[in-house]
PDB file of C-alpha atoms in Angstrom:
ATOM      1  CA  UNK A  99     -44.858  -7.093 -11.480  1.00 83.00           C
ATOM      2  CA  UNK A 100     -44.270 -10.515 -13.206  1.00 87.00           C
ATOM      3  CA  UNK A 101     -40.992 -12.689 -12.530  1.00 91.00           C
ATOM      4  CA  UNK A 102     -39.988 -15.184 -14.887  1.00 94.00           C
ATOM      5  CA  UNK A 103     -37.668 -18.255 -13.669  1.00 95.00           C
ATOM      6  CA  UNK A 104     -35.514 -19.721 -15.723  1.00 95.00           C
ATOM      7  CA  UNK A 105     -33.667 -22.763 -15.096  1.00 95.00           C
ATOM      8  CA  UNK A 106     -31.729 -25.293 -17.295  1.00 94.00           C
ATOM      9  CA  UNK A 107     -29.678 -27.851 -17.001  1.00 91.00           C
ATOM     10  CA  UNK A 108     -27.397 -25.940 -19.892  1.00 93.00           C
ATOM     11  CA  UNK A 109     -23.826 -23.732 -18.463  1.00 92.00           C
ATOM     12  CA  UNK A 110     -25.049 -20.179 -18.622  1.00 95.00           C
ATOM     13  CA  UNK A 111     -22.593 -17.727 -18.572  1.00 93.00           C
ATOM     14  CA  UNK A 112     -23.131 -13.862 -17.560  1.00 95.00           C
ATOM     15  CA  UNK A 113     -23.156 -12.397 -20.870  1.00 94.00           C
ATOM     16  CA  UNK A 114     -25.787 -15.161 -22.272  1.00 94.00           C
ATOM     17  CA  UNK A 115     -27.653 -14.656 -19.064  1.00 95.00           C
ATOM     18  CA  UNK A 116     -27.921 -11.340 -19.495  1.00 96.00           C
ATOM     19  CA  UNK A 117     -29.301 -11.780 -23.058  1.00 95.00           C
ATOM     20  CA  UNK A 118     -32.329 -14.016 -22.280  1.00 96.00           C
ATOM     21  CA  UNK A 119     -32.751 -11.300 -19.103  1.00 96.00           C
ATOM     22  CA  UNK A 120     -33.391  -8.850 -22.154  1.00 96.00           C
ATOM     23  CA  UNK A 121     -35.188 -11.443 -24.526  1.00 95.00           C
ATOM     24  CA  UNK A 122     -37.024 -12.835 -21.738  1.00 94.00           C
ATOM     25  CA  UNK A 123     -38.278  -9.494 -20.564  1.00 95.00           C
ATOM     26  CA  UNK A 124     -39.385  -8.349 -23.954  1.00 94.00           C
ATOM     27  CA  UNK A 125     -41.348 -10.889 -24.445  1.00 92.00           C
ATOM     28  CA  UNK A 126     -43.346 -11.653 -21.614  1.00 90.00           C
ATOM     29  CA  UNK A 127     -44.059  -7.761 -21.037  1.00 91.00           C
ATOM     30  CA  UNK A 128     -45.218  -7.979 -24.574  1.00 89.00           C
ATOM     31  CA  UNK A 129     -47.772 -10.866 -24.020  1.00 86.00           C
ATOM     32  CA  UNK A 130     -48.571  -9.445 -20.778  1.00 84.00           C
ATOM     33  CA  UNK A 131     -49.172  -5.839 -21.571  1.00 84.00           C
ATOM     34  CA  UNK A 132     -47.053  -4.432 -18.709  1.00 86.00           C
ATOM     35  CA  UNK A 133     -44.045  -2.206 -18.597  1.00 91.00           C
ATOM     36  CA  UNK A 134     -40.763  -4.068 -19.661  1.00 92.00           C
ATOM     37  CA  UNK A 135     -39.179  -2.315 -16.716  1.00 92.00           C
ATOM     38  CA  UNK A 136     -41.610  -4.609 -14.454  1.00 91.00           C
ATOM     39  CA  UNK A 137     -40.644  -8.114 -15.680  1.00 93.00           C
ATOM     40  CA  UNK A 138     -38.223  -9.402 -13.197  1.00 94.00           C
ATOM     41  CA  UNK A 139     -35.989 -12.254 -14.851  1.00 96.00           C
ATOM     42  CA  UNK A 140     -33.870 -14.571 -12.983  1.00 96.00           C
ATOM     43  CA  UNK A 141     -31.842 -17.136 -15.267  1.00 96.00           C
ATOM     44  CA  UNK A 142     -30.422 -20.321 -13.339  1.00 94.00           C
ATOM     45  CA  UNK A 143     -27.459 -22.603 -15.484  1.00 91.00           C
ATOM     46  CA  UNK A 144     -26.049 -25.863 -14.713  1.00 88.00           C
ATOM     47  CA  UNK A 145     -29.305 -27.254 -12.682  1.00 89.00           C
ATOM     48  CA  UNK A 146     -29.179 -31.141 -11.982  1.00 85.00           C
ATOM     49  CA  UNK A 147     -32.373 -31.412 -14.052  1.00 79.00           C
ATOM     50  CA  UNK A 148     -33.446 -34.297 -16.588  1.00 74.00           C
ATOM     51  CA  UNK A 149     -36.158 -35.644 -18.218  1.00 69.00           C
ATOM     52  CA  UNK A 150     -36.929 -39.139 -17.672  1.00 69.00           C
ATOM     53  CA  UNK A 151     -34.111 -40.976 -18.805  1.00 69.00           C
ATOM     54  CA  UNK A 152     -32.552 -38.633 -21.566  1.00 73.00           C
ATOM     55  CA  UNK A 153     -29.728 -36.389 -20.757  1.00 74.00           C
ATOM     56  CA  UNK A 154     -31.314 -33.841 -23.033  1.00 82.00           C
ATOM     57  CA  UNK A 155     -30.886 -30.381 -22.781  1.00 87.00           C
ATOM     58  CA  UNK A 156     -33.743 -28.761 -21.055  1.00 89.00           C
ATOM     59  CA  UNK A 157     -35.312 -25.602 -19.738  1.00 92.00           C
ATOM     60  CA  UNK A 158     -38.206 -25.134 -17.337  1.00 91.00           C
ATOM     61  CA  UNK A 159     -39.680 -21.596 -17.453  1.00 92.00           C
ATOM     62  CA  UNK A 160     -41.766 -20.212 -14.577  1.00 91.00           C
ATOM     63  CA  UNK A 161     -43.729 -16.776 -14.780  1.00 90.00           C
ATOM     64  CA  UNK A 162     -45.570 -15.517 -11.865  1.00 88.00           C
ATOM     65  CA  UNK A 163     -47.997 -12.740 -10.915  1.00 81.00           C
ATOM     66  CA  UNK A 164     -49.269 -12.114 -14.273  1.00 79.00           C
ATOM     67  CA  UNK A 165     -52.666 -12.565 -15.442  1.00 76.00           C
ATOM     68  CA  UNK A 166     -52.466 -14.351 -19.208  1.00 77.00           C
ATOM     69  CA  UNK A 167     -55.906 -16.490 -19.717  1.00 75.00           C
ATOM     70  CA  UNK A 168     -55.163 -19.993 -21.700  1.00 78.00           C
ATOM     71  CA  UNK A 169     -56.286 -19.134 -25.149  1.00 82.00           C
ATOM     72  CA  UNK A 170     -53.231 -16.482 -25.038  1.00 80.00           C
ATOM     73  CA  UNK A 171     -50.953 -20.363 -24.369  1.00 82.00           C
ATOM     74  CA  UNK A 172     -50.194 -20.397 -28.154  1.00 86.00           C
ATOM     75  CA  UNK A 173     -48.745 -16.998 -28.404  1.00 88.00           C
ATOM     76  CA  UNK A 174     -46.858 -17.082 -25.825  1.00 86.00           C
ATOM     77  CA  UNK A 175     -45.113 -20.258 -26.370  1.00 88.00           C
ATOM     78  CA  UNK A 176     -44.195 -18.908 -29.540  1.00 89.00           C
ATOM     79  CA  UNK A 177     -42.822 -15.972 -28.319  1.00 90.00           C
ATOM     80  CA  UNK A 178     -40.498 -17.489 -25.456  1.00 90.00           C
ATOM     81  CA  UNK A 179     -39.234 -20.916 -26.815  1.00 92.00           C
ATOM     82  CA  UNK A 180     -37.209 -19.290 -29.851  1.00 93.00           C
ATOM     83  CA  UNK A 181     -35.179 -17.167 -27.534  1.00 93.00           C
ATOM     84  CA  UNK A 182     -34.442 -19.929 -25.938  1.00 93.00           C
ATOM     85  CA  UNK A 183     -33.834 -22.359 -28.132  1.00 93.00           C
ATOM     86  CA  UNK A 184     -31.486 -19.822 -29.892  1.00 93.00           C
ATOM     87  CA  UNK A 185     -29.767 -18.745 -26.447  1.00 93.00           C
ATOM     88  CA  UNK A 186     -28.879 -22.230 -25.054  1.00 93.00           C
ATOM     89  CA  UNK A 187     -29.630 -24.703 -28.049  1.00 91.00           C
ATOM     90  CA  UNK A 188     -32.626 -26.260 -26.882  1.00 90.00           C
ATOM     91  CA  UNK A 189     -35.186 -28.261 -28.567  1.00 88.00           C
ATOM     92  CA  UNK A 190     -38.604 -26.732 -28.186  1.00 87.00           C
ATOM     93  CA  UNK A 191     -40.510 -29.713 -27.606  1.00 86.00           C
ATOM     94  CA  UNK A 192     -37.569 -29.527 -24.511  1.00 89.00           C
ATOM     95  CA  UNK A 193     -39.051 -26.292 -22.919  1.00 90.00           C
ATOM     96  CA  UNK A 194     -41.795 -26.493 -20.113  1.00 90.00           C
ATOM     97  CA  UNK A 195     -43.777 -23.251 -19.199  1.00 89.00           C
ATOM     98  CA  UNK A 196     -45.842 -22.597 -15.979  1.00 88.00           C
ATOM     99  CA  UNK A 197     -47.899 -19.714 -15.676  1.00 86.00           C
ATOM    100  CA  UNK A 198     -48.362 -18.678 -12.144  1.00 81.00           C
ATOM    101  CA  UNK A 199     -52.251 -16.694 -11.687  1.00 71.00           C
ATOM    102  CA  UNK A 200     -51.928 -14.087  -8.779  1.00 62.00           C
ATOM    103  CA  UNK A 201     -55.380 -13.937  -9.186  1.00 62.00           C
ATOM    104  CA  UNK A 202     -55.799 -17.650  -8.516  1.00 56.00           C
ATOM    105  CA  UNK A 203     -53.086 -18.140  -6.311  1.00 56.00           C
ATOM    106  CA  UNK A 204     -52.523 -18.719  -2.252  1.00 51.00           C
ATOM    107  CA  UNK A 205     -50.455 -16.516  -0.479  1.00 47.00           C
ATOM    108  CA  UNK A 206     -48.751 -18.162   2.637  1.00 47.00           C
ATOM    109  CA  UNK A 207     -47.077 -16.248   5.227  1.00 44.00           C
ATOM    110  CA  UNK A 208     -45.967 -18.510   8.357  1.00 46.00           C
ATOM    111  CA  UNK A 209     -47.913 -21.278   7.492  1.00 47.00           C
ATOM    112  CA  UNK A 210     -51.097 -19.256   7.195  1.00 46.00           C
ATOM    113  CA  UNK A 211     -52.937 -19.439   4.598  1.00 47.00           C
ATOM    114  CA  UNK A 212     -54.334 -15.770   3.381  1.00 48.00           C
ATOM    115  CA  UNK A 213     -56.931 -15.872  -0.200  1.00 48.00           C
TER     116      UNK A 213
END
């Protein structure tokens, strides 16, 4: 079940949230091949987040607990960044994306560390 974190430094209201929810869903279960009813989205306005010394508006995406290998980096950039650059007016070269491997990944339950 993939989750995708969204957080910008740009006021996000419900009903906007609630459209990049949709968008955001969409896309990544289209990249990812898995039911659209699986991608959990969270969406996060109004973060006290710059880059370097701009006060650009920004937006730093984080999906986890998918499996997309780096070749598919292309595609999915192009995918994501126009929702987003249409939801919140955002620049793309102003949108960071981290892909989270479970498959590669540490899991860490009271400071123990399970592979």
């Amino acid at each position: 079940m993939a989750l995708v974190r969204v957080e910008t430094n740009v006021s996000v209201g419900e009903d906007r949230a609630k459209s990049i929810r949709t968008k955001m869903a969409r896309a990544v279960a289209t990249i990812t091949a898995e039911p659209e009813r699986d991608v959990r989205v969270e969406v996060a306005g109004d973060r006290r987040m710059r880059m370097a010394a701009t006060g650009d508006n920004l937006v730093h995406v984080e999906i986890r607990n998918v499996e997309i290998s780096k070749d598919h980096a292309p595609e999915l950039t192009r995918t994501i960044c126009p929702v987003l650059e249409e939801a919140l007016a955002v620049r793309g070269d102003q949108i960071y994306i981290a892909v989270v491997s479970t498959r590669n990944s540490m899991w860490r339950v009271n400071g123990v560390v399970n592979s």
